[in-house]
Structures are given as structure tokens and as C-alpha cells.
PDB file of C-alpha atoms in Angstrom:
ATOM      1  CA  MET A   1       0.046  -0.115  -0.040  1.00 89.00           C
ATOM      2  CA  ALA A   2       1.456   3.246  -0.965  1.00 96.00           C
ATOM      3  CA  LYS A   3       1.465   5.985   1.524  1.00 98.00           C
ATOM      4  CA  LEU A   4       1.536   9.892   1.872  1.00 98.00           C
ATOM      5  CA  ILE A   5       3.878  10.653   4.478  1.00 98.00           C
ATOM      6  CA  PHE A   6       3.728  14.145   5.797  1.00 98.00           C
ATOM      7  CA  ILE A   7       6.930  15.658   7.378  1.00 98.00           C
ATOM      8  CA  THR A   8       7.500  18.842   9.234  1.00 98.00           C
ATOM      9  CA  HIS A   9      10.985  20.338   9.288  1.00 98.00           C
ATOM     10  CA  PRO A  10      13.122  19.723  12.458  1.00 98.00           C
ATOM     11  CA  GLU A  11      14.798  22.289  14.599  1.00 98.00           C
ATOM     12  CA  VAL A  12      16.075  25.703  12.959  1.00 98.00           C
ATOM     13  CA  ILE A  13      18.601  28.622  13.510  1.00 97.00           C
ATOM     14  CA  VAL A  14      16.160  31.449  14.848  1.00 95.00           C
ATOM     15  CA  ASP A  15      17.137  34.737  13.710  1.00 95.00           C
ATOM     16  CA  PRO A  16      14.944  37.735  14.437  1.00 94.00           C
ATOM     17  CA  ALA A  17      17.085  39.830  11.978  1.00 93.00           C
ATOM     18  CA  ILE A  18      15.789  37.934   8.601  1.00 94.00           C
ATOM     19  CA  THR A  19      12.427  36.648   7.732  1.00 93.00           C
ATOM     20  CA  VAL A  20      11.134  33.277   9.128  1.00 93.00           C
ATOM     21  CA  GLU A  21      10.814  31.897   5.698  1.00 94.00           C
ATOM     22  CA  ASP A  22      14.528  32.128   5.150  1.00 96.00           C
ATOM     23  CA  TRP A  23      15.459  30.266   8.526  1.00 97.00           C
ATOM     24  CA  GLY A  24      17.652  27.469   7.898  1.00 98.00           C
ATOM     25  CA  LEU A  25      17.996  23.872   9.837  1.00 98.00           C
ATOM     26  CA  SER A  26      20.076  23.872  12.864  1.00 98.00           C
ATOM     27  CA  ASP A  27      22.882  21.546  13.324  1.00 98.00           C
ATOM     28  CA  ALA A  28      20.442  19.354  15.712  1.00 98.00           C
ATOM     29  CA  GLY A  29      17.812  19.545  13.016  1.00 98.00           C
ATOM     30  CA  ARG A  30      20.021  18.541  10.183  1.00 98.00           C
ATOM     31  CA  GLU A  31      21.278  15.434  12.134  1.00 98.00           C
ATOM     32  CA  ARG A  32      17.908  14.318  12.929  1.00 98.00           C
ATOM     33  CA  MET A  33      16.812  14.650   9.329  1.00 98.00           C
ATOM     34  CA  ILE A  34      19.754  12.568   8.263  1.00 98.00           C
ATOM     35  CA  ARG A  35      18.814   9.744  10.726  1.00 98.00           C
ATOM     36  CA  PHE A  36      15.156  10.206   9.451  1.00 98.00           C
ATOM     37  CA  ALA A  37      16.453   9.808   5.991  1.00 97.00           C
ATOM     38  CA  ALA A  38      17.956   6.551   6.347  1.00 97.00           C
ATOM     39  CA  SER A  39      15.248   5.019   8.304  1.00 97.00           C
ATOM     40  CA  ASP A  40      12.680   2.519   7.215  1.00 96.00           C
ATOM     41  CA  ALA A  41       9.878   4.881   7.649  1.00 97.00           C
ATOM     42  CA  VAL A  42      11.043   6.522   4.391  1.00 97.00           C
ATOM     43  CA  ALA A  43      12.593   3.492   2.400  1.00 96.00           C
ATOM     44  CA  ASP A  44       9.754   3.418  -0.243  1.00 96.00           C
ATOM     45  CA  ILE A  45       9.505   7.139  -0.988  1.00 97.00           C
ATOM     46  CA  ARG A  46       9.508   7.693  -4.863  1.00 96.00           C
ATOM     47  CA  THR A  47       8.656  11.480  -4.915  1.00 97.00           C
ATOM     48  CA  ILE A  48       9.279  14.232  -2.789  1.00 98.00           C
ATOM     49  CA  TRP A  49       7.445  17.538  -2.516  1.00 98.00           C
ATOM     50  CA  THR A  50       8.434  20.701  -0.417  1.00 98.00           C
ATOM     51  CA  SER A  51       7.441  23.990   0.669  1.00 98.00           C
ATOM     52  CA  VAL A  52       9.429  27.028  -0.847  1.00 98.00           C
ATOM     53  CA  GLU A  53      10.477  27.860   2.680  1.00 97.00           C
ATOM     54  CA  ARG A  54      14.287  27.275   3.168  1.00 98.00           C
ATOM     55  CA  LYS A  55      13.885  25.265   6.299  1.00 98.00           C
ATOM     56  CA  ALA A  56      11.609  22.785   4.495  1.00 98.00           C
ATOM     57  CA  ARG A  57      13.613  22.812   1.399  1.00 98.00           C
ATOM     58  CA  GLU A  58      16.912  21.777   3.269  1.00 98.00           C
ATOM     59  CA  ALA A  59      15.035  18.861   4.961  1.00 98.00           C
ATOM     60  CA  ALA A  60      13.683  17.690   1.616  1.00 98.00           C
ATOM     61  CA  VAL A  61      17.216  17.864   0.131  1.00 98.00           C
ATOM     62  CA  ILE A  62      18.422  15.675   2.983  1.00 98.00           C
ATOM     63  CA  LEU A  63      15.727  13.112   2.415  1.00 98.00           C
ATOM     64  CA  ASN A  64      16.231  12.974  -1.372  1.00 97.00           C
ATOM     65  CA  ALA A  65      20.293  12.411  -0.744  1.00 95.00           C
ATOM     66  CA  GLU A  66      18.983   8.692   0.069  1.00 78.00           C
ATOM     67  CA  ARG A  67      17.016   8.277  -2.909  1.00 88.00           C
ATOM     68  CA  ARG A  68      17.799  10.790  -5.695  1.00 89.00           C
ATOM     69  CA  THR A  69      14.206  11.111  -7.198  1.00 91.00           C
ATOM     70  CA  GLY A  70      14.418  14.746  -7.130  1.00 93.00           C
ATOM     71  CA  VAL A  71      12.427  17.519  -4.984  1.00 97.00           C
ATOM     72  CA  ARG A  72       9.648  19.381  -6.207  1.00 98.00           C
ATOM     73  CA  THR A  73       8.395  22.735  -4.671  1.00 98.00           C
ATOM     74  CA  ASN A  74       4.826  24.163  -4.353  1.00 98.00           C
ATOM     75  CA  PRO A  75       4.476  27.454  -2.485  1.00 98.00           C
ATOM     76  CA  MET A  76       0.942  26.466  -1.638  1.00 98.00           C
ATOM     77  CA  LEU A  77       2.457  23.748   0.982  1.00 98.00           C
ATOM     78  CA  GLY A  78       3.775  26.588   3.088  1.00 97.00           C
ATOM     79  CA  GLU A  79       3.237  27.374   6.607  1.00 97.00           C
ATOM     80  CA  ASN A  80       0.267  29.821   7.581  1.00 97.00           C
ATOM     81  CA  ASP A  81       0.968  33.129   6.500  1.00 97.00           C
ATOM     82  CA  ARG A  82       2.175  35.356   9.600  1.00 96.00           C
ATOM     83  CA  SER A  83       4.323  37.874   8.074  1.00 94.00           C
ATOM     84  CA  ALA A  84       1.824  40.535   9.621  1.00 96.00           C
ATOM     85  CA  THR A  85       3.941  40.053  12.922  1.00 95.00           C
ATOM     86  CA  GLY A  86       7.003  38.718  11.423  1.00 92.00           C
ATOM     87  CA  PHE A  87       9.251  37.237  14.143  1.00 93.00           C
ATOM     88  CA  LEU A  88       7.804  37.001  17.499  1.00 95.00           C
ATOM     89  CA  PRO A  89       9.575  36.142  20.609  1.00 95.00           C
ATOM     90  CA  PRO A  90       8.703  32.471  21.823  1.00 94.00           C
ATOM     91  CA  ALA A  91       6.110  33.027  24.544  1.00 97.00           C
ATOM     92  CA  GLU A  92       4.218  35.534  22.426  1.00 97.00           C
ATOM     93  CA  PHE A  93       4.566  33.397  19.323  1.00 97.00           C
ATOM     94  CA  GLU A  94       2.991  30.616  21.393  1.00 97.00           C
ATOM     95  CA  ARG A  95       0.081  32.683  22.645  1.00 98.00           C
ATOM     96  CA  THR A  96      -0.723  33.947  19.262  1.00 98.00           C
ATOM     97  CA  ALA A  97      -0.510  30.115  17.818  1.00 98.00           C
ATOM     98  CA  ASP A  98      -2.844  29.157  20.517  1.00 98.00           C
ATOM     99  CA  ALA A  99      -5.288  32.017  19.379  1.00 98.00           C
ATOM    100  CA  PHE A 100      -5.014  31.009  15.801  1.00 98.00           C
ATOM    101  CA  PHE A 101      -6.135  27.469  16.467  1.00 98.00           C
ATOM    102  CA  ALA A 102      -8.709  28.480  19.061  1.00 98.00           C
ATOM    103  CA  SER A 103     -10.376  30.901  16.545  1.00 98.00           C
ATOM    104  CA  PRO A 104      -9.757  29.349  13.215  1.00 98.00           C
ATOM    105  CA  ALA A 105     -12.148  31.507  11.395  1.00 98.00           C
ATOM    106  CA  LYS A 106     -10.725  34.698  12.600  1.00 98.00           C
ATOM    107  CA  SER A 107      -7.457  36.488  11.578  1.00 98.00           C
ATOM    108  CA  ILE A 108      -5.140  36.789  14.520  1.00 98.00           C
ATOM    109  CA  ARG A 109      -3.077  39.757  14.362  1.00 98.00           C
ATOM    110  CA  GLY A 110      -3.294  39.812  10.649  1.00 98.00           C
ATOM    111  CA  TRP A 111      -2.228  36.192  10.223  1.00 98.00           C
ATOM    112  CA  GLU A 112      -3.891  34.069   7.447  1.00 98.00           C
ATOM    113  CA  ARG A 113      -7.057  32.462   8.972  1.00 98.00           C
ATOM    114  CA  ALA A 114      -6.645  28.781   9.784  1.00 98.00           C
ATOM    115  CA  VAL A 115      -9.711  27.860   7.669  1.00 98.00           C
ATOM    116  CA  ASP A 116      -8.073  29.553   4.574  1.00 98.00           C
ATOM    117  CA  ALA A 117      -4.548  27.952   5.543  1.00 98.00           C
ATOM    118  CA  GLN A 118      -6.187  24.422   5.778  1.00 98.00           C
ATOM    119  CA  ALA A 119      -8.035  24.906   2.516  1.00 98.00           C
ATOM    120  CA  ARG A 120      -4.974  25.757   0.916  1.00 98.00           C
ATOM    121  CA  ILE A 121      -2.776  23.115   2.025  1.00 98.00           C
ATOM    122  CA  TYR A 122      -5.651  20.381   1.443  1.00 98.00           C
ATOM    123  CA  ALA A 123      -5.999  21.610  -2.137  1.00 98.00           C
ATOM    124  CA  ALA A 124      -2.330  21.512  -2.904  1.00 98.00           C
ATOM    125  CA  VAL A 125      -1.947  18.074  -1.328  1.00 98.00           C
ATOM    126  CA  SER A 126      -4.960  16.689  -3.133  1.00 98.00           C
ATOM    127  CA  ARG A 127      -3.710  17.862  -6.517  1.00 98.00           C
ATOM    128  CA  ILE A 128      -0.327  16.296  -5.688  1.00 98.00           C
ATOM    129  CA  VAL A 129      -1.776  13.055  -4.596  1.00 98.00           C
ATOM    130  CA  ALA A 130      -4.245  12.959  -7.818  1.00 97.00           C
ATOM    131  CA  GLY A 131      -0.917  13.309  -9.945  1.00 96.00           C
ATOM    132  CA  HIS A 132       1.070  10.755  -7.787  1.00 96.00           C
ATOM    133  CA  ASP A 133       1.447   7.367  -9.649  1.00 90.00           C
ATOM    134  CA  ASP A 134       3.438   4.692  -7.425  1.00 90.00           C
ATOM    135  CA  GLY A 135       5.647   4.364  -4.034  1.00 94.00           C
ATOM    136  CA  ASP A 136       5.352   6.558  -1.196  1.00 97.00           C
ATOM    137  CA  LEU A 137       4.770  10.279  -1.522  1.00 98.00           C
ATOM    138  CA  ALA A 138       6.727  12.739   0.815  1.00 98.00           C
ATOM    139  CA  ILE A 139       5.520  16.174   1.539  1.00 98.00           C
ATOM    140  CA  VAL A 140       7.948  18.132   3.616  1.00 98.00           C
ATOM    141  CA  SER A 141       6.259  21.254   5.110  1.00 98.00           C
ATOM    142  CA  HIS A 142       5.462  22.841   8.592  1.00 98.00           C
ATOM    143  CA  GLY A 143       3.695  22.054  11.658  1.00 98.00           C
ATOM    144  CA  ALA A 144       0.719  24.134  11.817  1.00 98.00           C
ATOM    145  CA  ALA A 145      -0.015  23.258   7.935  1.00 98.00           C
ATOM    146  CA  GLY A 146       0.438  19.324   8.888  1.00 98.00           C
ATOM    147  CA  THR A 147      -1.850  19.925  11.956  1.00 98.00           C
ATOM    148  CA  LEU A 148      -4.257  21.594   9.751  1.00 98.00           C
ATOM    149  CA  LEU A 149      -4.396  18.945   7.045  1.00 98.00           C
ATOM    150  CA  LEU A 150      -4.360  16.100   9.663  1.00 98.00           C
ATOM    151  CA  CYS A 151      -7.647  17.858  11.178  1.00 98.00           C
ATOM    152  CA  LYS A 152      -9.145  17.890   7.735  1.00 98.00           C
ATOM    153  CA  LEU A 153      -8.426  14.308   6.797  1.00 98.00           C
ATOM    154  CA  ARG A 154      -9.537  13.140  10.260  1.00 98.00           C
ATOM    155  CA  GLY A 155     -13.040  15.183   9.745  1.00 98.00           C
ATOM    156  CA  ILE A 156     -12.390  16.915  13.051  1.00 98.00           C
ATOM    157  CA  PRO A 157     -12.457  20.570  14.239  1.00 98.00           C
ATOM    158  CA  ILE A 158      -9.204  22.475  13.797  1.00 98.00           C
ATOM    159  CA  ASP A 159      -7.404  22.378  17.436  1.00 98.00           C
ATOM    160  CA  ARG A 160      -3.911  22.732  18.462  1.00 98.00           C
ATOM    161  CA  ALA A 161      -4.455  19.596  20.596  1.00 98.00           C
ATOM    162  CA  HIS A 162      -3.687  17.702  17.511  1.00 98.00           C
ATOM    163  CA  ASP A 163      -0.268  19.655  16.610  1.00 98.00           C
ATOM    164  CA  GLN A 164       3.017  18.144  16.899  1.00 98.00           C
ATOM    165  CA  PRO A 165       4.848  18.037  20.138  1.00 96.00           C
ATOM    166  CA  PHE A 166       7.902  19.786  18.752  1.00 97.00           C
ATOM    167  CA  GLN A 167       9.538  20.501  15.219  1.00 97.00           C
ATOM    168  CA  GLY A 168      10.723  17.505  13.159  1.00 98.00           C
ATOM    169  CA  HIS A 169       7.520  14.820  13.278  1.00 98.00           C
ATOM    170  CA  PHE A 170       5.499  13.073  10.771  1.00 98.00           C
ATOM    171  CA  TRP A 171       2.386  11.385  10.149  1.00 98.00           C
ATOM    172  CA  ALA A 172       0.898   8.884   7.435  1.00 98.00           C
ATOM    173  CA  ALA A 173      -2.206   8.450   5.376  1.00 98.00           C
ATOM    174  CA  ALA A 174      -3.000   5.570   2.785  1.00 98.00           C
ATOM    175  CA  LEU A 175      -3.096   6.559  -0.927  1.00 97.00           C
ATOM    176  CA  PRO A 176      -5.098   7.644  -2.823  1.00 96.00           C
ATOM    177  CA  ASP A 177      -7.908   7.952  -0.136  1.00 96.00           C
ATOM    178  CA  MET A 178      -5.651   9.609   2.337  1.00 98.00           C
ATOM    179  CA  GLU A 179      -7.213   7.811   5.243  1.00 98.00           C
ATOM    180  CA  ILE A 180      -4.751   8.355   8.188  1.00 98.00           C
ATOM    181  CA  LEU A 181      -2.655   5.707   9.300  1.00 98.00           C
ATOM    182  CA  HIS A 182      -0.887   7.093  12.250  1.00 98.00           C
ATOM    183  CA  HIS A 183      -0.794  10.335  14.141  1.00 97.00           C
ATOM    184  CA  TRP A 184       2.358  12.458  14.722  1.00 98.00           C
ATOM    185  CA  MET A 185       5.394  10.326  15.427  1.00 98.00           C
ATOM    186  CA  PRO A 186       9.103  12.041  15.660  1.00 98.00           C
ATOM    187  CA  ILE A 187      11.595  11.770  12.736  1.00 98.00           C
ATOM    188  CA  ALA A 188      14.123  10.893  15.419  1.00 98.00           C
ATOM    189  CA  PRO A 189      14.834  11.291  19.222  1.00 96.00           C
ATOM    190  CA  LYS A 190      15.591  15.103  19.890  1.00 92.00           C
ATOM    191  CA  VAL A 191      19.489  15.502  19.788  1.00 82.00           C
TER     192      VAL A 191
END
């Protein structure tokens, strides 16, 4: 049975001086992704798609190094648009993210609404799945995007309770119907 494997980028270098979309993976994030790329969980991947954000692209390149299938990008696989606030200190970011999930039909501080981000990511993944022919399909993206898609596929309300515990997790769904096979699992232990 072919699977969709939705992977979130692992740890990043947080740099308030550059845009969040341009943050790259940290050494710990790279190490965890390298371990995951060599694992049995992703042994049957034939196609890799990624968000255009640097951290996701870097993770996808590491995943591709084990299989050399090439990496395709799609801007619709990006994280929820948070450009209205830019960088937020960690505690403030967490409060804002909590509000984003708690009020999915509202724009929190100018962020893309959760319902809109969910519709975007679902449409993008549905198009990719429709064009996929064999083997496992990997999508390397972001935590909120993955949580929103997971909620949609499970037919449950948007809720942060379904979010990954920390960066660098994956879930899987059967193809082509996208029935969830398992919830978030870490790509590798935290370094």
C-alpha cells in the first residue's frame, strides 16, 4: 500500500534579523533529518514535494540524498502566513499560535486564517496526490500546515491539541484516499 508521509522540518536557527521563511536548519535539525532519511519509515518514497521555505527545502534535500528522486516545490505547501507580525519572541508566538488554532475563522494579528490555510494546504496536497502514480509520496512542510491537514483528513475541528509536540515529526496516510494511518511520530529522538 502506497502512503502519503507528511513531514515537518526539524529544528531551525532562529534569527530575528531575517524573515522566518529564510531560516535554515540548525545542526541538531540536520542531524535528526539525516537519521530519518536513512530510516525504514521513508524507505519506499518515490516522490518528494516541499514548501518553498528554506527550512523545509533543506530538509527535503536531505531526504532526497538517500534516494535521488528529485525535489519538487509548491508554494501552496507553506506554513500559515504570519508575515503581518514577522518574528515574535517565543512566549508571544505561542500565545498567538494558540489563538490562531482556537479561533480558526478569525485572522489573529493579521495572520492568515486557519480555515483558509487549511483549505489551501488540502487543495495543494489533493492535487499532488491526484498526480502521484506509485510508491510512497513525501511532503516536507511545516507544523501548523500539517496539523490543519491532519484535522481535515480526520474530519475533526481545527484544534491545537492535534499539533506536533515539537519540530520534526511525521504522520502517514494511505493513498489514494488519504485515510490516516498514524498520528504524529518524531522523525528521530531530540538531539
